[in-house]
Amino acid sequence: MNEPNSTLAERLAAALAEIEELRGDKLRLQRELVRLRGLLRGEPRELRSTKLNEALRE
């Protein structure tokens, strides 16, 4: 673990950038999930499976 500080700083900066990118992905996926749940809830209940109905209640 005798890496120069500049290398560690670069690795930290890269890790922080990756974390921000993952946060953006998470937000995008959460929005997509909300959108898809809304579409599914718009369908008549009798056309959906029991497991799907249970999942939508959560």
mmCIF file of C-alpha atoms in Angstrom:
data_model
loop_
_atom_site.group_PDB
_atom_site.id
_atom_site.type_symbol
_atom_site.label_atom_id
_atom_site.label_comp_id
_atom_site.label_asym_id
_atom_site.label_seq_id
_atom_site.Cartn_x
_atom_site.Cartn_y
_atom_site.Cartn_z
ATOM 1 C CA MET A 1 0.000 0.000 0.000
ATOM 2 C CA ASN A 2 2.911 2.299 -0.745
ATOM 3 C CA GLU A 3 1.187 3.965 -3.680
ATOM 4 C CA PRO A 4 1.881 7.635 -4.273
ATOM 5 C CA ASN A 5 -0.759 10.018 -2.996
ATOM 6 C CA SER A 6 -1.552 11.160 -6.534
ATOM 7 C CA THR A 7 -2.468 7.591 -7.531
ATOM 8 C CA LEU A 8 -4.679 7.210 -4.480
ATOM 9 C CA ALA A 9 -6.283 10.570 -5.186
ATOM 10 C CA GLU A 10 -6.960 9.497 -8.783
ATOM 11 C CA ARG A 11 -8.509 6.232 -7.614
ATOM 12 C CA LEU A 12 -10.651 8.106 -5.095
ATOM 13 C CA ALA A 13 -11.794 10.583 -7.758
ATOM 14 C CA ALA A 14 -12.664 7.712 -10.114
ATOM 15 C CA ALA A 15 -14.574 5.909 -7.361
ATOM 16 C CA LEU A 16 -16.518 9.062 -6.481
ATOM 17 C CA ALA A 17 -17.373 9.621 -10.152
ATOM 18 C CA GLU A 18 -18.606 6.034 -10.401
ATOM 19 C CA ILE A 19 -20.743 6.496 -7.283
ATOM 20 C CA GLU A 20 -22.363 9.593 -8.804
ATOM 21 C CA GLU A 21 -23.026 7.704 -12.030
ATOM 22 C CA LEU A 22 -24.613 4.845 -10.083
ATOM 23 C CA ARG A 23 -26.789 7.297 -8.153
ATOM 24 C CA GLY A 24 -28.008 8.692 -11.461
ATOM 25 C CA ASP A 25 -28.762 5.179 -12.705
ATOM 26 C CA LYS A 26 -30.634 4.403 -9.494
ATOM 27 C CA LEU A 27 -32.774 7.530 -9.827
ATOM 28 C CA ARG A 28 -33.516 6.767 -13.482
ATOM 29 C CA LEU A 29 -34.510 3.184 -12.636
ATOM 30 C CA GLN A 30 -36.713 4.310 -9.748
ATOM 31 C CA ARG A 31 -38.550 6.708 -12.061
ATOM 32 C CA GLU A 32 -38.955 3.976 -14.673
ATOM 33 C CA LEU A 33 -40.331 1.626 -12.018
ATOM 34 C CA VAL A 34 -42.903 4.221 -10.952
ATOM 35 C CA ARG A 35 -43.896 4.730 -14.592
ATOM 36 C CA LEU A 36 -44.274 0.998 -15.243
ATOM 37 C CA ARG A 37 -46.244 0.453 -12.051
ATOM 38 C CA GLY A 38 -48.603 3.200 -13.169
ATOM 39 C CA LEU A 39 -49.073 1.499 -16.523
ATOM 40 C CA LEU A 40 -49.762 -1.847 -14.869
ATOM 41 C CA ARG A 41 -52.215 -0.341 -12.407
ATOM 42 C CA GLY A 42 -54.158 1.094 -15.322
ATOM 43 C CA GLU A 43 -54.994 -2.392 -16.612
ATOM 44 C CA PRO A 44 -58.087 -4.205 -15.395
ATOM 45 C CA ARG A 45 -57.303 -6.410 -12.400
ATOM 46 C CA GLU A 46 -58.740 -9.542 -13.977
ATOM 47 C CA LEU A 47 -56.103 -9.371 -16.724
ATOM 48 C CA ARG A 48 -53.234 -9.477 -14.221
ATOM 49 C CA SER A 49 -51.877 -12.471 -12.381
ATOM 50 C CA THR A 50 -52.359 -12.868 -8.634
ATOM 51 C CA LYS A 51 -48.616 -12.552 -8.001
ATOM 52 C CA LEU A 52 -48.497 -9.331 -9.993
ATOM 53 C CA ASN A 53 -51.457 -7.929 -8.052
ATOM 54 C CA GLU A 54 -49.702 -8.802 -4.781
ATOM 55 C CA ALA A 55 -46.469 -7.162 -5.948
ATOM 56 C CA LEU A 56 -48.287 -3.970 -6.916
ATOM 57 C CA ARG A 57 -49.795 -3.717 -3.425
ATOM 58 C CA GLU A 58 -46.304 -3.450 -1.892
#
